[in-house]
Coordinates of C-alpha atoms in Angstrom, one line a residue:
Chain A
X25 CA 81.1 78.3 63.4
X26 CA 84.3 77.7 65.1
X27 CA 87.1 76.0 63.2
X28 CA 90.5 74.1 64.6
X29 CA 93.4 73.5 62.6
X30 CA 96.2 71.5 63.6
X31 CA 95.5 72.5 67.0
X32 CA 98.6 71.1 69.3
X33 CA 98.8 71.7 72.9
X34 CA 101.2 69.8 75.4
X35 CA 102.1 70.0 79.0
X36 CA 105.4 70.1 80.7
X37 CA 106.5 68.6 77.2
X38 CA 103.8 65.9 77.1
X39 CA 101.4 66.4 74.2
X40 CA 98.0 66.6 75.0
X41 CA 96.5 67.5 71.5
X42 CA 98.7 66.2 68.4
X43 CA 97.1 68.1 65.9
X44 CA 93.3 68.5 66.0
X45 CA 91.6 69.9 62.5
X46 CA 87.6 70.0 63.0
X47 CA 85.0 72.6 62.4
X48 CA 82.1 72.9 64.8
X49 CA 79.0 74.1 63.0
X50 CA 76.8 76.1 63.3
X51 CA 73.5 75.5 64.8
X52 CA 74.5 71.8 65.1
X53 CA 75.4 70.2 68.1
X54 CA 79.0 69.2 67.9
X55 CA 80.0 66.6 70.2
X56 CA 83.3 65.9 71.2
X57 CA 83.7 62.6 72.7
X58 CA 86.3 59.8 73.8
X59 CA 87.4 58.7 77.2
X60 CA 88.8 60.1 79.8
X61 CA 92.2 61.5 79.2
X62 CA 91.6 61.6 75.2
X63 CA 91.9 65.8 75.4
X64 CA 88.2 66.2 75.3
X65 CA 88.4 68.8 78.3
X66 CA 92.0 70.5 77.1
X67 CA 90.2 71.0 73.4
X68 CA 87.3 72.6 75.1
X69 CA 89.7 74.6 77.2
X70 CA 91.6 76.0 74.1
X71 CA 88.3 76.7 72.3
X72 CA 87.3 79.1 75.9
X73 CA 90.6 81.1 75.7
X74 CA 91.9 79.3 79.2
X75 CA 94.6 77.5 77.1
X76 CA 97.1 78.8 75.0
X77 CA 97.9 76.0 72.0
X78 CA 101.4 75.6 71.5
X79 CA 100.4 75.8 67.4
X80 CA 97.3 75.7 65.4
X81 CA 94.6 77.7 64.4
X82 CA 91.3 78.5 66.1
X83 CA 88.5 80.6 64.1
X84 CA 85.9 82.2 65.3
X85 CA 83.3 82.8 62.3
X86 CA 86.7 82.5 59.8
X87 CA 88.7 85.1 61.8
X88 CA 91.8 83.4 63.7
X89 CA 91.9 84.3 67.5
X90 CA 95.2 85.3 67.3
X91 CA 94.2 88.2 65.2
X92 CA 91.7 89.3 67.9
X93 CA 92.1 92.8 69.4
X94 CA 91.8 92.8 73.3
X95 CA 88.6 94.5 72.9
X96 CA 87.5 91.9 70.0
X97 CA 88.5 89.1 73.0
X98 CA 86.8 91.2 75.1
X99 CA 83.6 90.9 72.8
X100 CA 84.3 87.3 72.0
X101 CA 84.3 86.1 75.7
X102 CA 80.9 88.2 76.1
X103 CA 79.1 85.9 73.2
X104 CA 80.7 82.8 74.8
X105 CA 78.1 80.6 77.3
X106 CA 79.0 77.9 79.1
X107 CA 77.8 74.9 81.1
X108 CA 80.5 73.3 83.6
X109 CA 80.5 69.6 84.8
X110 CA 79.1 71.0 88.3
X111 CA 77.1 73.7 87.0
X112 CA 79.7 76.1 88.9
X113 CA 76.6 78.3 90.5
X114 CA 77.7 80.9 92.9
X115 CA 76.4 79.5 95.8
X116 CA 76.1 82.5 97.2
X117 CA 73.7 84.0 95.0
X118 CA 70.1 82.5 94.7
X119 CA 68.7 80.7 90.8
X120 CA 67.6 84.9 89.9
X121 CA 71.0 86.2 90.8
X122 CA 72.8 83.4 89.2
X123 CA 71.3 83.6 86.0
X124 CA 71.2 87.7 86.4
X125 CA 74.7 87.6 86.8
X126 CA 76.1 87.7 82.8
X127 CA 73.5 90.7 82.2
X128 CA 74.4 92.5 85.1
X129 CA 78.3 92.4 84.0
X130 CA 77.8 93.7 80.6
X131 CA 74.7 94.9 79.9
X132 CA 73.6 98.6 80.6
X133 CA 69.6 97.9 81.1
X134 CA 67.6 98.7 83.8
X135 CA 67.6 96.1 86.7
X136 CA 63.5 95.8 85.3
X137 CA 64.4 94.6 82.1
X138 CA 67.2 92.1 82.9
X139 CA 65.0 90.6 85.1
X140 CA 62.3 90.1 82.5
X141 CA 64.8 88.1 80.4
X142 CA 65.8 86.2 83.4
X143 CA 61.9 85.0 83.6
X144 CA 61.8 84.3 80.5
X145 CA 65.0 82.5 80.6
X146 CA 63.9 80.4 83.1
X147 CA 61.2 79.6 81.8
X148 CA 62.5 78.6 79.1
X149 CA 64.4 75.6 80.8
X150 CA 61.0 75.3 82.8
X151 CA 62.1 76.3 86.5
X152 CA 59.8 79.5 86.8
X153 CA 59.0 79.5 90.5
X154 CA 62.6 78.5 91.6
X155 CA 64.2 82.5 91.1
X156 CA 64.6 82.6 95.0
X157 CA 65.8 79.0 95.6
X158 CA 69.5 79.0 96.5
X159 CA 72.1 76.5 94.6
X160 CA 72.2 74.2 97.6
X161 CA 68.1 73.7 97.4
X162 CA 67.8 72.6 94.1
X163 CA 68.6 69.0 92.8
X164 CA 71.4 68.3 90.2
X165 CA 69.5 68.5 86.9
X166 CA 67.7 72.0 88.3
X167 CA 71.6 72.6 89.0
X168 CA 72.3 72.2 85.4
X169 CA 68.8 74.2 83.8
X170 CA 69.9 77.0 85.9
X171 CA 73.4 76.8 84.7
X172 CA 71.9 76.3 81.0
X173 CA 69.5 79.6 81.4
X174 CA 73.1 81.6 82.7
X175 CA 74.7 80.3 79.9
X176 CA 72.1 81.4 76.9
X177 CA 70.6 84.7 79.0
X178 CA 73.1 87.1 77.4
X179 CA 71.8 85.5 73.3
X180 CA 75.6 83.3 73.2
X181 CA 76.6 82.8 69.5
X182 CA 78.7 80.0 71.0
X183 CA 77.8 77.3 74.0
X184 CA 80.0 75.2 75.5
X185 CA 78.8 72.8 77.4
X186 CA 81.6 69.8 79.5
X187 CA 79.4 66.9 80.1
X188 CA 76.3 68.7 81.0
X189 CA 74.5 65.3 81.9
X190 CA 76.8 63.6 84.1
X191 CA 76.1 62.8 87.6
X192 CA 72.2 62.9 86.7
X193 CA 69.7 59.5 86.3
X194 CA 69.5 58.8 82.5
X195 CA 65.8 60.2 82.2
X196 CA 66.8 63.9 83.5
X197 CA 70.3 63.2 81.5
X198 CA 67.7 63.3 78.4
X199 CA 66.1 66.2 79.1
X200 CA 69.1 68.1 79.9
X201 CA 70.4 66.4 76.2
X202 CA 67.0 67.6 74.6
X203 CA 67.0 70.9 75.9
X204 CA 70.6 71.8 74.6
X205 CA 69.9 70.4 71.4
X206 CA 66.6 72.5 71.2
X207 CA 68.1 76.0 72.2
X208 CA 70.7 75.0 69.8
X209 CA 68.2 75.4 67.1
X210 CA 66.3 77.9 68.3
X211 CA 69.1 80.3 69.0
X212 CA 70.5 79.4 65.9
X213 CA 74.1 79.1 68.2
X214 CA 77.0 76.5 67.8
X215 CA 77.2 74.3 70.7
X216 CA 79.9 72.1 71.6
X217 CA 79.4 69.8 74.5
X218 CA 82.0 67.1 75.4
X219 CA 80.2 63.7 76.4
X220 CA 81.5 60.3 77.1
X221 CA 78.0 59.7 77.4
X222 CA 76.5 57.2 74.5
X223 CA 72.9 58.1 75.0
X224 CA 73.7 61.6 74.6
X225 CA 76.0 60.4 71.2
X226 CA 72.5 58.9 70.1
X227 CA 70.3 61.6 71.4
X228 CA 72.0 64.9 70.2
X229 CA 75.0 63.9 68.2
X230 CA 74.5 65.9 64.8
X231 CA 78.5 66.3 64.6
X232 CA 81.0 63.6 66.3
X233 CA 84.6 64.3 66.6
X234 CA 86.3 61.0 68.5
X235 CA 89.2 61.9 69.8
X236 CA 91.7 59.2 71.4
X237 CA 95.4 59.7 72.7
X238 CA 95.1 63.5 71.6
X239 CA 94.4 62.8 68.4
X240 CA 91.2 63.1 66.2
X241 CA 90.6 59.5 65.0
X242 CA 87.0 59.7 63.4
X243 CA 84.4 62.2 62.4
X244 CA 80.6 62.1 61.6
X245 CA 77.4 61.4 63.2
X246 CA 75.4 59.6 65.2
X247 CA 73.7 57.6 62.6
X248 CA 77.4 57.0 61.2
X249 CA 78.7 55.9 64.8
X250 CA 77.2 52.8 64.6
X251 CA 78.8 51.6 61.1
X252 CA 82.3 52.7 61.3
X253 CA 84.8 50.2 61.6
X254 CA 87.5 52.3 63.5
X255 CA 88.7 49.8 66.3
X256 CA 88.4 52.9 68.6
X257 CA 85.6 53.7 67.7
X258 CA 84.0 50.6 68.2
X259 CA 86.0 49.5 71.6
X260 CA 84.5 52.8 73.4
X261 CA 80.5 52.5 71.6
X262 CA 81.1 48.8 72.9
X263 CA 82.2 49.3 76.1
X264 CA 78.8 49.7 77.7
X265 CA 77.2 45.9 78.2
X266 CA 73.5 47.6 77.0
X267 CA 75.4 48.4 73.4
X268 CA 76.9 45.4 73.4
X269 CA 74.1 43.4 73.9
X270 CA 72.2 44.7 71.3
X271 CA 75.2 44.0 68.7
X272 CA 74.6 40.7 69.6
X273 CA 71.3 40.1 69.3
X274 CA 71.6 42.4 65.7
X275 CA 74.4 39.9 64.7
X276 CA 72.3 36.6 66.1
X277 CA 69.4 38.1 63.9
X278 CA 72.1 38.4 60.7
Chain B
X5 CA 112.7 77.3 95.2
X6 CA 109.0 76.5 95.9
X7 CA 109.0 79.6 98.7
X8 CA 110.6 81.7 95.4
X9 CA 107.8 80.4 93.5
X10 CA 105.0 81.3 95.5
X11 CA 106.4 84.5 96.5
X12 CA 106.4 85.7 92.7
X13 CA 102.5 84.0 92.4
X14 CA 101.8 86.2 95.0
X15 CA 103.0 89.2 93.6
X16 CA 101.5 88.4 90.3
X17 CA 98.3 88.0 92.0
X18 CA 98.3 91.4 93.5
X19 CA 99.2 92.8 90.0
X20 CA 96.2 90.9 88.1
X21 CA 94.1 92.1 91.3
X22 CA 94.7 95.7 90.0
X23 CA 93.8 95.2 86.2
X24 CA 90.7 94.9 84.5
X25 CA 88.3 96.5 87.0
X26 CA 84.7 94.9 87.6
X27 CA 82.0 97.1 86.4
X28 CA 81.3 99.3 89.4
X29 CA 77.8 98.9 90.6
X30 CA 78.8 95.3 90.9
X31 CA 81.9 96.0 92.9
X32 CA 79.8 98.3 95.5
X33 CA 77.6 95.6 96.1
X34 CA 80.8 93.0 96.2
X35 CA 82.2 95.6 98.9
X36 CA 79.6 96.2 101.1
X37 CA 79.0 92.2 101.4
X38 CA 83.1 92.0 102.6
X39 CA 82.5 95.0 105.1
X40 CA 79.7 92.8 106.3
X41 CA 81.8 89.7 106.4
X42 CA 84.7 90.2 107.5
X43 CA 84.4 93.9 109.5
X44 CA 81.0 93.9 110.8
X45 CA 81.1 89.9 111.1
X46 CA 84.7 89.7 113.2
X47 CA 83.1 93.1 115.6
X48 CA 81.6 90.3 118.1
X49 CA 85.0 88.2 118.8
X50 CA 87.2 91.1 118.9
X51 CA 85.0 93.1 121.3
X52 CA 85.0 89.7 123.5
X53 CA 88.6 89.4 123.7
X54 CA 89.8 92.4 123.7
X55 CA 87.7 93.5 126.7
X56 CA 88.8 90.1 128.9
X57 CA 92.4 90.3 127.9
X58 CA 92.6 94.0 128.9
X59 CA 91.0 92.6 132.5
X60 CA 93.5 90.3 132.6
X61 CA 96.2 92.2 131.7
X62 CA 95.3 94.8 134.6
X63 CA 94.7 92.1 136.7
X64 CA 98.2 90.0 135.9
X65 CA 100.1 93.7 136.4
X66 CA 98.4 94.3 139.9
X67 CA 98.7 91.0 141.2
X68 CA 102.7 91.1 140.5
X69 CA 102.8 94.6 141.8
X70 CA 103.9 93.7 145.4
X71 CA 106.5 96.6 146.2
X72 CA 104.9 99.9 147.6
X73 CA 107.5 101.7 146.2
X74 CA 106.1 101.3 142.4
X75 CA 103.0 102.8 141.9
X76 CA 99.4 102.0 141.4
X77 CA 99.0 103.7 138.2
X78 CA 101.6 101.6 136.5
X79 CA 98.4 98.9 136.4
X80 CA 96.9 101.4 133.6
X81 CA 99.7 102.3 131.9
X82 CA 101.0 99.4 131.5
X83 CA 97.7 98.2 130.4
X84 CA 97.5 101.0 128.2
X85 CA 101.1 100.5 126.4
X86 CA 100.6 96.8 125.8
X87 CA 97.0 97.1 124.6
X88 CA 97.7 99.9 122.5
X89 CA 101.6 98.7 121.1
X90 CA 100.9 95.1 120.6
X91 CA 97.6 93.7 121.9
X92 CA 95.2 95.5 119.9
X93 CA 97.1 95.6 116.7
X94 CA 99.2 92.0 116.5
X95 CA 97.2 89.6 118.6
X96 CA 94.2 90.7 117.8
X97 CA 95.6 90.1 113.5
X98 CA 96.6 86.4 114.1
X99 CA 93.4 86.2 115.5
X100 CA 92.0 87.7 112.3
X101 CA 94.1 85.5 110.6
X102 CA 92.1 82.5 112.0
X103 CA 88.8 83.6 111.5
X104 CA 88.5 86.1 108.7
X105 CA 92.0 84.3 106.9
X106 CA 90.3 81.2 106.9
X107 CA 87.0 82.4 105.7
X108 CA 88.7 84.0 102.7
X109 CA 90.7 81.2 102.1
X110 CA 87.9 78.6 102.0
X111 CA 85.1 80.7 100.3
X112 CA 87.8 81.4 97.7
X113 CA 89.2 77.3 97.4
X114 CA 85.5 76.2 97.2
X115 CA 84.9 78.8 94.6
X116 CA 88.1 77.4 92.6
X117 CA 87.4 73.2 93.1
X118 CA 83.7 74.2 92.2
X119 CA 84.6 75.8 88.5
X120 CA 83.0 79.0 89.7
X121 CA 86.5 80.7 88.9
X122 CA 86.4 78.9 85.7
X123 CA 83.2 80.5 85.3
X124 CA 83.7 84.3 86.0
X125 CA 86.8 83.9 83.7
X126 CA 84.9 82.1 80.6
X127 CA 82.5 85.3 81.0
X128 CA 85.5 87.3 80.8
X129 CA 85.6 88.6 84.1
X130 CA 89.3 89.3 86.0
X131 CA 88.5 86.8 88.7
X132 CA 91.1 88.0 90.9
X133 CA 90.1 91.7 90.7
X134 CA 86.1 90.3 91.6
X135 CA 87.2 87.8 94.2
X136 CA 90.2 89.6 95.6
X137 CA 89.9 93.7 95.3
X138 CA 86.9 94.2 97.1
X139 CA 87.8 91.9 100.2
X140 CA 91.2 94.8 100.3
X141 CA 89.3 97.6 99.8
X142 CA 86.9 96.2 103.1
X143 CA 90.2 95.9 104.7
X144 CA 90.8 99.3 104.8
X145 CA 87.9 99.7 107.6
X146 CA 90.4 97.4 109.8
X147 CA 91.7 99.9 111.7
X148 CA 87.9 100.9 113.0
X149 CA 87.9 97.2 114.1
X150 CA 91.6 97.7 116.1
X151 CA 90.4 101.2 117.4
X152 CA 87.1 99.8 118.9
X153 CA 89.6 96.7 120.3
X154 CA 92.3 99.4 122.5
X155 CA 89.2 101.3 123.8
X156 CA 87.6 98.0 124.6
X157 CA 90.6 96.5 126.2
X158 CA 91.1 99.7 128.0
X159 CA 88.1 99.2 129.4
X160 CA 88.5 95.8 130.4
X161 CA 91.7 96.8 132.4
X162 CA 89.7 99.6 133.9
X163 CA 86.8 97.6 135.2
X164 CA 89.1 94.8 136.4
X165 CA 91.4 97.1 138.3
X166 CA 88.9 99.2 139.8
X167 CA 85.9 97.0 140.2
X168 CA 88.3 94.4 141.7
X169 CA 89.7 97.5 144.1
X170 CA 93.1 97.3 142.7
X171 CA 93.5 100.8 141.7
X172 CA 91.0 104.2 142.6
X173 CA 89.4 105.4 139.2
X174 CA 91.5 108.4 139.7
X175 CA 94.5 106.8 140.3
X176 CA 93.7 104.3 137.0
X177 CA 93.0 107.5 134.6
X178 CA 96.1 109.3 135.8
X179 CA 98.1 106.2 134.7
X180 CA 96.4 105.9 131.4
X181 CA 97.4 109.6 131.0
X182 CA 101.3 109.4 131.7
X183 CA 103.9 109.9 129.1
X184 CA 102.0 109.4 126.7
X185 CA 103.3 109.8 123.3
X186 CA 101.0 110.0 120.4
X187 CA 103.4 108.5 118.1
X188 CA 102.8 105.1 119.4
X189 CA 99.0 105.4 118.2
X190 CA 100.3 106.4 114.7
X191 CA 103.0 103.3 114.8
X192 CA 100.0 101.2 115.7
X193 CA 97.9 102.4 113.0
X194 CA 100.5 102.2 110.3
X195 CA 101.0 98.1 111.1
X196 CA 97.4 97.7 111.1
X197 CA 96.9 99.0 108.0
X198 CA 99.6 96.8 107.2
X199 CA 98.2 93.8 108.4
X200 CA 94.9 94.5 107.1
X201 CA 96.6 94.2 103.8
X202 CA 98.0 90.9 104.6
X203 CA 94.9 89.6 106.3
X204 CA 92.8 90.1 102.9
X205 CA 95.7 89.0 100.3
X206 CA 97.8 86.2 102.2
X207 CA 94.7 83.6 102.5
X208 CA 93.7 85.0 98.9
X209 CA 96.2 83.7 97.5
X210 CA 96.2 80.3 99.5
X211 CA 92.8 80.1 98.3
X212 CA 93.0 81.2 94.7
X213 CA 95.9 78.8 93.7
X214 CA 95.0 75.6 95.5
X215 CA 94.6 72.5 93.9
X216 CA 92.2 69.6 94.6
X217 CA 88.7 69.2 96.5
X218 CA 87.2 69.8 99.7
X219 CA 89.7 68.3 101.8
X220 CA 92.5 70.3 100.1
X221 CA 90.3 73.4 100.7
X222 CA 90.7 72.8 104.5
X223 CA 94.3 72.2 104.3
X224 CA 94.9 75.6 102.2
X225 CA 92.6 77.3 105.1
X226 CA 94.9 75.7 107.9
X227 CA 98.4 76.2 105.6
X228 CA 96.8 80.1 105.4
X229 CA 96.2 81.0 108.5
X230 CA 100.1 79.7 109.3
X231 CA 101.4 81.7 106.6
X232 CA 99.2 84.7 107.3
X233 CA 100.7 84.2 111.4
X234 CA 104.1 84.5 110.3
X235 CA 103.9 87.4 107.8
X236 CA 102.4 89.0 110.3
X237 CA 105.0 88.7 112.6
X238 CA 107.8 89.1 110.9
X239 CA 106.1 92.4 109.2
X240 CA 105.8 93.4 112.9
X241 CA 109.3 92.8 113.8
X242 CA 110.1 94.6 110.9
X243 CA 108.1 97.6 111.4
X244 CA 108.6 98.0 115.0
X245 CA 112.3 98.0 114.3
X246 CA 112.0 100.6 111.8
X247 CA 109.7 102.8 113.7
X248 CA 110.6 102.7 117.3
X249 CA 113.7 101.6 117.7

């Protein structure tokens, strides 16, 4: 569980985050969404460590980062697994190496067993059979499995995951949603993905934090998305023609 | 102000580069992959030019050599003190500059517009000591690379001057072998350890702190391999004054 508490960052005196409170549960999938240049990404950023908030609080399983010791960071960062808008592969390594990488940085097993888990792994997001394909060879949602299998191969208690679906055609954008949502459960982690993506709100959206301007405007799920009356709320569901559509064939039907 | 700026990001650089060491088995593999890339990789080019500009150099001092008074073995050692002083060491590091500062540079930029950076440092990993300390520790194995280049350009000038009946083979080896002082190998040597310093750190840096996509990752590579030029020569400058003069 990770919880924020009047989190406020800025930049060069502009505010970027006016006071975020939210808690990010565990084995949920917390989404953070809102459009671009809401904060989503500076949040994330503060929640990884690569941000410093000007105040706030940020706890990690109720301790307060700032109480960390280097070598508790040190820990921290090692149980942290992330998913980057591009998948951020080395592209000099191949899928094996890739995903090889986080156990080869801090684990002390034998090259044997590391590579075990790294089958296992990737089977797990179903590429067995790619280990010696490099980056370049694989299309974008094999770009993402790969980056998910690096992200959960070292047992994360957190994942963090910035828009894990975009750039991909909505029926891999699904899967990519499914799978998160189902190693979410399984590893029993707390996974926070950011998403301006309404089909993943739908799909995967067991906690919603809407963030707008820096600031948190609305909380709650995806079956509560649909029957807030937040104007901001509403404006970004509504924004897409296929949601609004369907609102007005719902109110036609009223 | 900007200059002042970079100048102390660059220095900050080199300090992180020194912290938080990768684990080492990692960093072996890390070094032996620069050795390959930017040593073993850069052997072809350097062997190429150093051995045609020796040639040319021998052949440029004979051709201008019209007085009988001077004599023949100036061809070699004037071959030899211009390969050895400046050739092999300082134009043979802004060519470096080009091809192994660019690579360093770009591999680096693409690594930062592609969140890979991003990525080593959410794992906790001192990105600058994984990206940037084992491409200086390769560095040190620069001097092999500028050894091979004055006994390659040597060479050149040899085969020019006597194969194109310039100079007898004697006469050549005689000149190679007059006043010679040793301390002008050990001035070379101390610059190109120098430059090998600023060969692996300069585009580093250009690399590490750019901001923007792929186009901006060939203007860092170009902007590099200017800056890299000019430190180089004005370290040169500096150390030649200091050293010889």
């Amino acid at each position: 569980m990770i919880e924020v508490e009047n989190l406020h960052k800025a930049f060069d005196g502009e505010e970027v985050l006016k006071g975020i409170d939210f808690t990010f549960e565990k084995s949920k999938t917390n989404l953070i969404i809102g459009q671009s240049g809401s904060g989503k990404s500076v949040l994330l950023k503060c929640l990884l460590g690569l941000f410093t908030p000007e105040k706030g609080v940020i706890k990690y399983d109720g301790k307060p980062y700032t109480e960390f010791t280097e070598d508790e960071k040190k820990d921290l960062s090692k149980q942290i697994g992330m998913v980057f808008q591009g998948g951020a592969l080395f592209d000099s390594m191949t899928v094996e190496e890739n995903v090889l990488f986080p156990l080869r940085m801090f684990t002390k097993k034998k090259k044997k067993e590391n590579l075990e888990r790294v089958k296992e792994v990737l089977k797990r997001v179903n590429l067995d059979g790619s280990e010696k394909k490099m980056p370049s060879e694989i299309s974008g949602g094999m770009q993402k499995r790969v980056s998910i299998a690096r992200a959960i191969v070292n047992r994360p208690k957190y994942l963090f995951c910035d828009e894990p679906n975009s750039g991909l055609d909505p029926k891999t954008a699904t899967v990519i949603d499914n799978l998160i949502q189902e190693i979410t459960h399984e590893y029993d982690i707390t996974t926070i993905i950011i998403t301006h993506d309404m089909n993943s709100v739908l799909e995967i959206g067991e906690k919603i934090a809407f963030l707008k301007d820096g600031v948190l405007v609305w909380k709650g799920d995806k079956s509560q998305i649909f029957q807030t009356d937040d104007e901001a709320v509403t404006d970004f569901v509504y924004s897409s023609n296929l949601f609004q559509k369907v609102r007005e064939a719902q109110q036609k039907e009223l | 102000m900007n200059y002042l700026h970079s100048i102390g990001e660059y220095f900050l650089m080199l300090k992180g580069t020194f912290h938080r060491m990768t684990k080492g088995s990692v960093l072996r593999g890390l070094i032996l992959k620069e050795l390959d890339d930017l040593i073993i990789g850069s052997m072809g080019i350097v062997s190429f030019l150093s051995f045609f500009i020796g040639a040319v150099v021998a052949l440029q001092t004979a051709l201008n050599l019209n007085n009988p008074l001077i004599p023949k073995s100036l061809v070699a050692y004037a071959a030899r003190q211009s390969i050895i002083l400046e050739f092999a060491p300082t134009f043979i590091s802004i060519i470096m500059a080009g091809k192994v500062g660019s690579y360093i540079t770009s591999s680096i930029g693409s690594m930062n517009v592609t969140e890979q950076i991003d990525a080593l440092e959410v794992m906790g990993i001192n990105s600058l000591n994984y990206l940037i300390f084992p491409k200086i520790i390769a560095m040190l194995f620069y001097p092999f690379v500028i050894a091979i280049s004055m006994f390659l350009g040597i060479l050149g000038a040899y085969t020019a001057a006597v194969m194109g009946g310039f100079v007898p083979p004697d006469i050549f080896v005689q000149g190679l072998q007059e006043d010679f002082i040793p301390f002008h190998l050990v001035y070379a040597f101390i610059k190109t350890f120098l430059f090998a310093f600023i060969l692996a750190t300069v585009p580093a840096y250009h690399g590490y702190y750019m901001k923007g996509g792929a186009l901006e990752v060939g203007q860092a590579s170009t902007t590099s391999f200017v800056w890299t030029s000019v430190v180089i020569i004005i370290t040169n400058y500096a150390v030649t004054q200091l050293l010889l003069s």
